[in-house]
CSV table of C-alpha atoms in Angstrom, one decimal:
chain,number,residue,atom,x,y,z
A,1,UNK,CA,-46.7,2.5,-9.1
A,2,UNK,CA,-43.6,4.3,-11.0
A,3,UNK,CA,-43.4,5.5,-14.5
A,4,UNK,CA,-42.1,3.5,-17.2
A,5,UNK,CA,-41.5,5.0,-20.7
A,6,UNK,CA,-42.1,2.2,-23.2
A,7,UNK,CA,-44.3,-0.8,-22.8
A,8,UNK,CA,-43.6,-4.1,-23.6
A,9,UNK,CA,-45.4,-5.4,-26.9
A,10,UNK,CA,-48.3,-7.5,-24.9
A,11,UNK,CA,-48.8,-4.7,-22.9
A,12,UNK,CA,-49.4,-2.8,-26.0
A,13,UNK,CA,-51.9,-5.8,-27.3
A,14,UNK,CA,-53.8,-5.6,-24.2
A,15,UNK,CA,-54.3,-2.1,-24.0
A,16,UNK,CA,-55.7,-2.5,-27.5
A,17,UNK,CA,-58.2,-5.5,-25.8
A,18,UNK,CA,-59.1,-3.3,-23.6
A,19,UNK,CA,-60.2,0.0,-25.5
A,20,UNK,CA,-61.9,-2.4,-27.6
A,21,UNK,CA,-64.0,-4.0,-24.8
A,22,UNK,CA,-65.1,0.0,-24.1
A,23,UNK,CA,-62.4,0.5,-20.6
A,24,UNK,CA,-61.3,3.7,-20.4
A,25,UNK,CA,-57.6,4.8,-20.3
A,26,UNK,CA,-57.6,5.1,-16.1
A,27,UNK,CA,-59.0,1.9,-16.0
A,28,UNK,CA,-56.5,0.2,-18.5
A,29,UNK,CA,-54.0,1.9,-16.2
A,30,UNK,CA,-54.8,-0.3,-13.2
A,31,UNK,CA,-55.6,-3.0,-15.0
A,32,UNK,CA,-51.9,-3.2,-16.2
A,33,UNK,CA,-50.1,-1.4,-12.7
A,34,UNK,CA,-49.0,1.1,-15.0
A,35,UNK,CA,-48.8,4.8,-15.2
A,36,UNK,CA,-51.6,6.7,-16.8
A,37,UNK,CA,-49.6,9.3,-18.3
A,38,UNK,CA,-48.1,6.6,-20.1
A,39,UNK,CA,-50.9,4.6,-21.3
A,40,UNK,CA,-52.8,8.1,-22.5
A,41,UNK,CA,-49.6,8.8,-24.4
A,42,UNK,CA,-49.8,5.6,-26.1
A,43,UNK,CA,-53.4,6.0,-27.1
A,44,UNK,CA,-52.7,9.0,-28.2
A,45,UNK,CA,-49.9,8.5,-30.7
A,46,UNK,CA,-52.0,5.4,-32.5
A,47,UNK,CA,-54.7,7.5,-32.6
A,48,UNK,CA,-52.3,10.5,-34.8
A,49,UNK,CA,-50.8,7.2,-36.6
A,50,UNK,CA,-47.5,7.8,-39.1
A,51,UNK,CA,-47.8,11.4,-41.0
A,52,UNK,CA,-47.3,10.5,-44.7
A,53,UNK,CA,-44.5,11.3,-46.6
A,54,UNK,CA,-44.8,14.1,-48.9
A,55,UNK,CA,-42.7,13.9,-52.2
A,56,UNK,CA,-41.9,16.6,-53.9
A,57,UNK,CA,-42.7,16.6,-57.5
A,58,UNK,CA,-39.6,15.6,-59.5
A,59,UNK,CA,-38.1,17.8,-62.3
A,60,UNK,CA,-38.4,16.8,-66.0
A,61,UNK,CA,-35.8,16.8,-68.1
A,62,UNK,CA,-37.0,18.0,-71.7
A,63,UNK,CA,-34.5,16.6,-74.3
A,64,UNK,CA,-33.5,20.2,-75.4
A,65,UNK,CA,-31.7,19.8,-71.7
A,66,UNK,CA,-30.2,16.4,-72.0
A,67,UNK,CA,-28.8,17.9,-75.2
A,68,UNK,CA,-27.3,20.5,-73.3
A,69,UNK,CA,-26.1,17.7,-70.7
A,70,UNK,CA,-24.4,15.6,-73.0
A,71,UNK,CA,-22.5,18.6,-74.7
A,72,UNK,CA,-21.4,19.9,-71.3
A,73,UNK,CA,-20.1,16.4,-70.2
A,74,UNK,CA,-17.8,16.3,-73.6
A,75,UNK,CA,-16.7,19.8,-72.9
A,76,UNK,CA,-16.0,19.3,-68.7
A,77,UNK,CA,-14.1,15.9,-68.4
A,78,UNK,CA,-14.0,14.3,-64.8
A,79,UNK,CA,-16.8,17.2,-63.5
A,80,UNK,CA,-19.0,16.2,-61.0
A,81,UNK,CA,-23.0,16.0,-62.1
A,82,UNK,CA,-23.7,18.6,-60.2
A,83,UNK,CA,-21.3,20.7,-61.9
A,84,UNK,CA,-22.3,19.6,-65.5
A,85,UNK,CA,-25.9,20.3,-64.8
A,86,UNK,CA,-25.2,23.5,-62.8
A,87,UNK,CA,-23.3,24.5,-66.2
A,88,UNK,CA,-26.4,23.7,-68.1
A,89,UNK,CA,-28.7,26.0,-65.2
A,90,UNK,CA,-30.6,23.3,-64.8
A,91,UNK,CA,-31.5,22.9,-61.2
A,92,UNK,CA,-33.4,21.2,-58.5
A,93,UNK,CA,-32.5,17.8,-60.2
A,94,UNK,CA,-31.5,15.1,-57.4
A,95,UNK,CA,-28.3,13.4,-57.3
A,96,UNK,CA,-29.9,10.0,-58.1
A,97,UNK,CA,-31.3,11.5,-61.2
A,98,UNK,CA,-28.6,13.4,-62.6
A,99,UNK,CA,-26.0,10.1,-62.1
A,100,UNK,CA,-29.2,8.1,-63.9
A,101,UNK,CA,-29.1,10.5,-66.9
A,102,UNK,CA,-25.5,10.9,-66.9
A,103,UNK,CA,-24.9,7.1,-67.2
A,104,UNK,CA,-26.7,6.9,-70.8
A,105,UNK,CA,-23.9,9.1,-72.1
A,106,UNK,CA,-20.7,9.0,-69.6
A,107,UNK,CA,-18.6,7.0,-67.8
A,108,UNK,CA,-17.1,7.4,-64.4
A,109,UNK,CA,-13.2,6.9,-65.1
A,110,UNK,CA,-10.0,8.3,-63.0
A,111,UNK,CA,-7.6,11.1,-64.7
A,112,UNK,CA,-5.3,9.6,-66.8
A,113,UNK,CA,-1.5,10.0,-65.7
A,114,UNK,CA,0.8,10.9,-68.8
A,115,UNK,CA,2.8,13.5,-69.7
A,116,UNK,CA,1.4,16.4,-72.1
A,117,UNK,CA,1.7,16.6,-75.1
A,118,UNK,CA,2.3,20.0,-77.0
A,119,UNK,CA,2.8,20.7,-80.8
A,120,UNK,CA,6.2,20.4,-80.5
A,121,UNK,CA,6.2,16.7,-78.7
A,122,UNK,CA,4.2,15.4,-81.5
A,123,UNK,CA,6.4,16.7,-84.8
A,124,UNK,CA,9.3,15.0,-82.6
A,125,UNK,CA,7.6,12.1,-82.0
A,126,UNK,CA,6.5,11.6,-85.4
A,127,UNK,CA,10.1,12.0,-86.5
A,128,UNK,CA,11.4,9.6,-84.3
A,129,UNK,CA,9.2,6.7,-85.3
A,130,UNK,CA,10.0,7.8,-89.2
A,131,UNK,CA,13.5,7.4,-88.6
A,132,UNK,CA,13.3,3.8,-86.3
A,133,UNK,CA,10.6,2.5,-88.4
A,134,UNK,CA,13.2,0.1,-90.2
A,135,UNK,CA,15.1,-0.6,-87.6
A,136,UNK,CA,15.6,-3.9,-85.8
A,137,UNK,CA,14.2,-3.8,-82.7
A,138,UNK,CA,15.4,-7.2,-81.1
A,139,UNK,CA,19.4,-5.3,-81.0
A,140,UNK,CA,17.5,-2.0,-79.0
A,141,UNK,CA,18.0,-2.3,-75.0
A,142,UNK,CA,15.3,-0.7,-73.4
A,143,UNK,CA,15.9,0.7,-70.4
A,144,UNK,CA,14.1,2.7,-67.5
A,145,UNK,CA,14.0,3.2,-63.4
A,146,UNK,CA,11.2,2.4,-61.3
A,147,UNK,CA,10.4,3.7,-57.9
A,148,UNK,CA,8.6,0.9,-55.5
A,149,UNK,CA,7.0,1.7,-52.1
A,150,UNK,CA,6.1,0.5,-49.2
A,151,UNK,CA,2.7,0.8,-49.4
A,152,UNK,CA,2.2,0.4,-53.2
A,153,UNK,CA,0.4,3.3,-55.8
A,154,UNK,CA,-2.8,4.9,-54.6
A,155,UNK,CA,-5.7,3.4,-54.8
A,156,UNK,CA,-4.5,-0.2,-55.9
A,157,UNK,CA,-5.8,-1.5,-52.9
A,158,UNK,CA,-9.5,-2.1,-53.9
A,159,UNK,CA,-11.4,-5.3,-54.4
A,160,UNK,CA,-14.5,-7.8,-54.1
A,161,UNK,CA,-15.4,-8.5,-50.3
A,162,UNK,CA,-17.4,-11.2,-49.3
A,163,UNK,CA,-21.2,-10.6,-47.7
A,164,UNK,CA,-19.9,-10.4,-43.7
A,165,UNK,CA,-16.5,-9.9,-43.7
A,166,UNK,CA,-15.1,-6.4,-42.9
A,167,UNK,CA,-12.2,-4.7,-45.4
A,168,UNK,CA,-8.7,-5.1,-44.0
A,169,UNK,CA,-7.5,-1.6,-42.4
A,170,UNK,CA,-3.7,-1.5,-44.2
A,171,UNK,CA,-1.1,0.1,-42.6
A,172,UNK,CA,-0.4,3.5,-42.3
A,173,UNK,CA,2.8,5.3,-41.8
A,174,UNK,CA,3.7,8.4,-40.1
A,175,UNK,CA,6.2,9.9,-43.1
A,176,UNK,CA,5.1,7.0,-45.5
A,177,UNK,CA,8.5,4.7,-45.3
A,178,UNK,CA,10.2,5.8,-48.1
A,179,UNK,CA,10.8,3.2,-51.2
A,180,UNK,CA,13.1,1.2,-53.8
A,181,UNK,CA,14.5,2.7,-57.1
A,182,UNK,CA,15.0,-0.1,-59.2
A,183,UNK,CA,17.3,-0.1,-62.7
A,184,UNK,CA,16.4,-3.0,-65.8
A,185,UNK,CA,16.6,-3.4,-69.0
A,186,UNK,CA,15.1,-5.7,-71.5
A,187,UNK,CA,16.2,-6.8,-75.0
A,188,UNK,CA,14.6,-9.4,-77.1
A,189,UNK,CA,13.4,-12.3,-75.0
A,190,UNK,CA,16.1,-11.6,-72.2
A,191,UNK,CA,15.5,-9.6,-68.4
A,192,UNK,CA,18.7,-7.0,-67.6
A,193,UNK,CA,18.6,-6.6,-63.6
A,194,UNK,CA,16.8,-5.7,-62.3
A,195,UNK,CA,19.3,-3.7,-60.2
A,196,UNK,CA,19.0,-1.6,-56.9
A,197,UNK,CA,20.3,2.0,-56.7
A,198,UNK,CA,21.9,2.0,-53.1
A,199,UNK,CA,19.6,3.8,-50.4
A,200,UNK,CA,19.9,7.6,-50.1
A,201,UNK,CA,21.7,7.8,-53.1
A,202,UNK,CA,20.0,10.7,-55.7
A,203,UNK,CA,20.7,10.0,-59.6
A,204,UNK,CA,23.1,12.8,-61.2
A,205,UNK,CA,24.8,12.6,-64.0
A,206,UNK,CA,28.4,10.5,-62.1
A,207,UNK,CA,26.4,8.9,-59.7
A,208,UNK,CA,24.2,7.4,-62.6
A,209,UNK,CA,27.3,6.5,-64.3
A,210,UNK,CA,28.9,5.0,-61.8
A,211,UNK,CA,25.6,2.9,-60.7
A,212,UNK,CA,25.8,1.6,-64.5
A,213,UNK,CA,29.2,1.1,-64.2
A,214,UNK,CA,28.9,-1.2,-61.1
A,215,UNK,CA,25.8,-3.1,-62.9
A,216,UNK,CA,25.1,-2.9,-66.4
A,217,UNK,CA,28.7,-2.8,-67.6
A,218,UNK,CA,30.4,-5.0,-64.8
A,219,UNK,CA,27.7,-7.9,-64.6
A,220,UNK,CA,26.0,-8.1,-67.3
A,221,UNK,CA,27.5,-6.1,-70.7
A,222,UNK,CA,30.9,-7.3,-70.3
A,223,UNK,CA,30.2,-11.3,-70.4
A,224,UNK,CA,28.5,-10.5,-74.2
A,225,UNK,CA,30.1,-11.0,-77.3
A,226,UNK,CA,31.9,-8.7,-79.8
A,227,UNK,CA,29.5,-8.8,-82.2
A,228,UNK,CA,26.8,-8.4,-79.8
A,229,UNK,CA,28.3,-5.3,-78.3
A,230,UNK,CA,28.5,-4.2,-82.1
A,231,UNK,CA,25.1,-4.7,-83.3
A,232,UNK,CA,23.7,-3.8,-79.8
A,233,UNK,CA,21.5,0.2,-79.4
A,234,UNK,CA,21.2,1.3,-75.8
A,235,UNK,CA,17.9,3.2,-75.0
A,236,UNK,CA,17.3,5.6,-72.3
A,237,UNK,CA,14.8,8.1,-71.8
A,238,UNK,CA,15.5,12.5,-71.6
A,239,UNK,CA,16.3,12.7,-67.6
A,240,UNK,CA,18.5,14.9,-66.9
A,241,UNK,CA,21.1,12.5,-65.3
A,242,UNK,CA,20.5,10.7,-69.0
A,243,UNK,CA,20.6,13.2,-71.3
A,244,UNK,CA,23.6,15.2,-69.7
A,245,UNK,CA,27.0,16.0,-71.9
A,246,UNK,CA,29.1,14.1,-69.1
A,247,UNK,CA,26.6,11.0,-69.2
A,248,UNK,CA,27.1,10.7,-73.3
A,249,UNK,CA,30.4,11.7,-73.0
A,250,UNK,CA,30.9,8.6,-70.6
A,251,UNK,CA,28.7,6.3,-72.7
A,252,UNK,CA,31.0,7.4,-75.3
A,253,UNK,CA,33.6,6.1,-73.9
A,254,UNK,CA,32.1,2.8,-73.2
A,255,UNK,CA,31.5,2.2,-77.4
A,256,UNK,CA,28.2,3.2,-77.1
A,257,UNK,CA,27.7,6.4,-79.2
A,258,UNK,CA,26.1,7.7,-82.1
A,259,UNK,CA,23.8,5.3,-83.7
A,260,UNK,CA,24.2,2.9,-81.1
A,261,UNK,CA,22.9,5.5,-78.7
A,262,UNK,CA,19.1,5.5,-79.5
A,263,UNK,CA,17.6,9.3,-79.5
A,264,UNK,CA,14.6,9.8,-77.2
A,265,UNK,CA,11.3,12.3,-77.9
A,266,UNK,CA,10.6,13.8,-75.2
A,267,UNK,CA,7.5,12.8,-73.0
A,268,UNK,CA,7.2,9.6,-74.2
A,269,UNK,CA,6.8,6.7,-71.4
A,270,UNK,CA,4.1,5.3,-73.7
A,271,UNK,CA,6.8,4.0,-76.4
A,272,UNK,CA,8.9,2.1,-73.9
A,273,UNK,CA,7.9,-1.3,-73.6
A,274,UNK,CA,10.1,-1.8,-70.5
A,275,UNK,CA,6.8,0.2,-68.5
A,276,UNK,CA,4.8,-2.2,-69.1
A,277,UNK,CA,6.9,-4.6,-67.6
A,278,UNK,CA,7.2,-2.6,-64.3
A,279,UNK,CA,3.2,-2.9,-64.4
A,280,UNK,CA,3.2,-6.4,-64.6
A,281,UNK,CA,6.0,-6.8,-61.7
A,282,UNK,CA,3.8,-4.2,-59.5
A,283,UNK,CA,0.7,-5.7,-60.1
A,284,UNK,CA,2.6,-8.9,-58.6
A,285,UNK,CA,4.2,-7.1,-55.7
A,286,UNK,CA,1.2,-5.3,-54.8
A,287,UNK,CA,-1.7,-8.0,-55.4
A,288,UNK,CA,-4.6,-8.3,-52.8
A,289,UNK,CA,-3.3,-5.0,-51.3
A,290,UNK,CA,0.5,-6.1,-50.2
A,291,UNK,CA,1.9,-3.8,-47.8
A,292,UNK,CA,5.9,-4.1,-46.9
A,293,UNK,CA,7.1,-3.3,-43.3
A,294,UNK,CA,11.0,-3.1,-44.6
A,295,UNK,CA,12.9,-1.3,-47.8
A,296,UNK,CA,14.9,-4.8,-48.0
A,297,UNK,CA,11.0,-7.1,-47.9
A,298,UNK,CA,10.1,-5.0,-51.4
A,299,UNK,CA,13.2,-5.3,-52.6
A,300,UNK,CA,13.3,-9.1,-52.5
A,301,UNK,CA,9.3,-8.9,-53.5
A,302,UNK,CA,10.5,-7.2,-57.0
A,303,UNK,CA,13.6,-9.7,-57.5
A,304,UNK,CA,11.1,-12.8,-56.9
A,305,UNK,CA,8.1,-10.7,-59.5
A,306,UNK,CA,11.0,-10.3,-62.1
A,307,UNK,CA,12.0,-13.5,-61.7
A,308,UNK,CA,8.6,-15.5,-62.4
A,309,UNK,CA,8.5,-12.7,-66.2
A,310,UNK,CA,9.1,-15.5,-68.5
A,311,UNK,CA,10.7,-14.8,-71.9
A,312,UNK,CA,7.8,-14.7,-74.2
A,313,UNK,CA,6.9,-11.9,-71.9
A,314,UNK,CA,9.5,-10.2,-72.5
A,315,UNK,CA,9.1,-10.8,-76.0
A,316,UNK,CA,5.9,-9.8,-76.4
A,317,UNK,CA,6.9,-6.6,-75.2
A,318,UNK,CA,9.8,-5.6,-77.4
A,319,UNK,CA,8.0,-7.3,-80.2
A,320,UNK,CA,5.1,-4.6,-80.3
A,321,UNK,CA,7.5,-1.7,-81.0
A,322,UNK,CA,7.0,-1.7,-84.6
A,323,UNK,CA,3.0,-1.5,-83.9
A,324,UNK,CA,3.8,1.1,-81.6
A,325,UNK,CA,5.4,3.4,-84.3
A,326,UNK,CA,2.6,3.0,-86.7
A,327,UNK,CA,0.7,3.7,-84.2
A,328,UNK,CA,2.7,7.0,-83.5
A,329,UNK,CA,2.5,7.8,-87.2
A,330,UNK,CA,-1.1,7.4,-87.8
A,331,UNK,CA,-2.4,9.5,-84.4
A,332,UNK,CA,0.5,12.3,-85.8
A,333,UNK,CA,2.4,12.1,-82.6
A,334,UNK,CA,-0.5,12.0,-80.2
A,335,UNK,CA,-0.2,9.9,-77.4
A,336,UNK,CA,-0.8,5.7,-77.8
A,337,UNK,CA,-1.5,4.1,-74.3
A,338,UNK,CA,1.0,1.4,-73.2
């Protein structure tokens, strides 16, 4: 007779027949060819039955403390709760409860990426959109590079999964694959570009010239009219390949100087409307987590995105400039959102 360690469940149901009938556990054990060691264990261990749980008292949070929550939540953006409530000295508070509390007065959000914002930035700011405020924005060409990768921004690739299916795994890359840059410009209803900056190539002040030179000026600025080229401001933003005395010397050169050459405050992505067109052509590229196996497959993924941006798009876009400057105006150079 050998030793089995468990018992099947109508062995189990018959051993509780028999203790009920008055058999004793050697007897059950011969009854059942099984070993007695394990049938007295069994008895045993339903005999003890489950211990029950003890829960620890919870701790209550007077409303002095929540008081001293919500102020330390204000004062410690993107803290964790256990931080905020450490910060209070408020302890032995479970996660569960601290997120519960913390939900009646916060919100869970990501850091913001944009550029601070000093005393300085703001006066400029604010004198910039004094001195566009009457201008007509349709004639401004807004300009701006973009950077695409393989792989597309961090943490894009998050959505709604259906009850039994499993996440995709993506792709991952030994030293990440590189990327794109990518040149455009938009003015009134119309799409400049989008043009590619040749591979390996890094953006100084001639090599920058020369790119706009082989692209801007050669395919596109030179088919427009007289008066166009007249009435037309270029816009660029404070890079230092931009900004450079050889690059406005250059421009210069080309006719496009002085007031035609828009000035630029500094740190301000949020008053180009050209970057909010490279979030709707990367929200294209990248949908339901997109991944690209070649520089030359994301290159003709951005082409194809720019190409479905209709002109009321486009519109839209260098339409809301005046709203942006008031908007500049009234926050005293703080910064807008896009």
């Amino acid at each position: 007779m050998g030793q089995k360690k468990d018992l099947t469940g109508s062995e189990k149901s018959k051993i509780v027949r028999y203790l009920a009938e008055g058999c004793s556990s050697l007897k059950i054990a011969k009854l059942l060819k099984r070993d007695h060691r394990t049938i007295k264990r069994f008895i045993q261990n339903s005999q003890q039955g489950r211990k029950k749980r003890v829960e620890k008292p919870r701790r209550k949070i007077t409303a002095h403390e929540l008081r001293k929550v919500k102020r330390a939540a204000a004062k410690m953006p993107l803290a964790t709760s256990l931080a905020i409530f450490q910060s209070c000295n408020i302890t032995g508070v479970p996660k569960s409860t601290r997120c519960a509390i913390l939900r009646d007065m916060a919100k869970v959000r990501k850091a913001e990426r944009r550029p601070p914002l000093n005393k300085t930035h703001k006066l400029k700011r604010q004198d910039w959109a004094k001195k566009y405020l009457k201008t007509d924005f349709s004639k401004v060409l807004w300009t701006d590079e973009m950077r695409v990768s393989l792989d597309g921004p961090d943490g894009w690739a998050r959505g709604w999964i259906g009850k039994g299916q499993r996440a995709p795994v993506p792709l991952r890359r030994q030293q990440g694959g590189g990327g794109v840059l990518v040149w455009a410009g938009i003015i009134k209803d119309e799409l400049v570009g989008p043009f590619r900056v040749e591979d390996g190539v890094k953006l100084n002040s001639q090599s920058d010239c020369q790119f706009l030179e082989d692209t801007f000026f050669k395919q596109w600025y030179r088919k427009k009219s007289a008066s166009f080229k007249k009435n037309m401001i270029f816009m660029q933003d404070n890079a230092p390949s931009h900004a450079s005395k050889y690059s406005t010397a250059w421009l210069a050169r080309k006719g496009i100087k002085e007031e035609k050459l828009m000035t630029w405050p500094p740190c301000s992505p949020d008053l180009n409307p050209i970057e909010n067109l490279w979030s709707i052509i990367k929200c294209e590229i990248y949908k339901e987590g997109k991944q690209y196996t070649s520089l030359n497959s994301v290159w003709e993924a951005v082409v194809a995105a720019a190409r479905n941006v209709d002109g009321e798009q486009i519109k839209t876009l260098t339409e809301s400039m005046d709203g942006r400057l008031l908007s500049v105006l009234a926050k005293k150079g703080g910064y807008i959102g896009r």
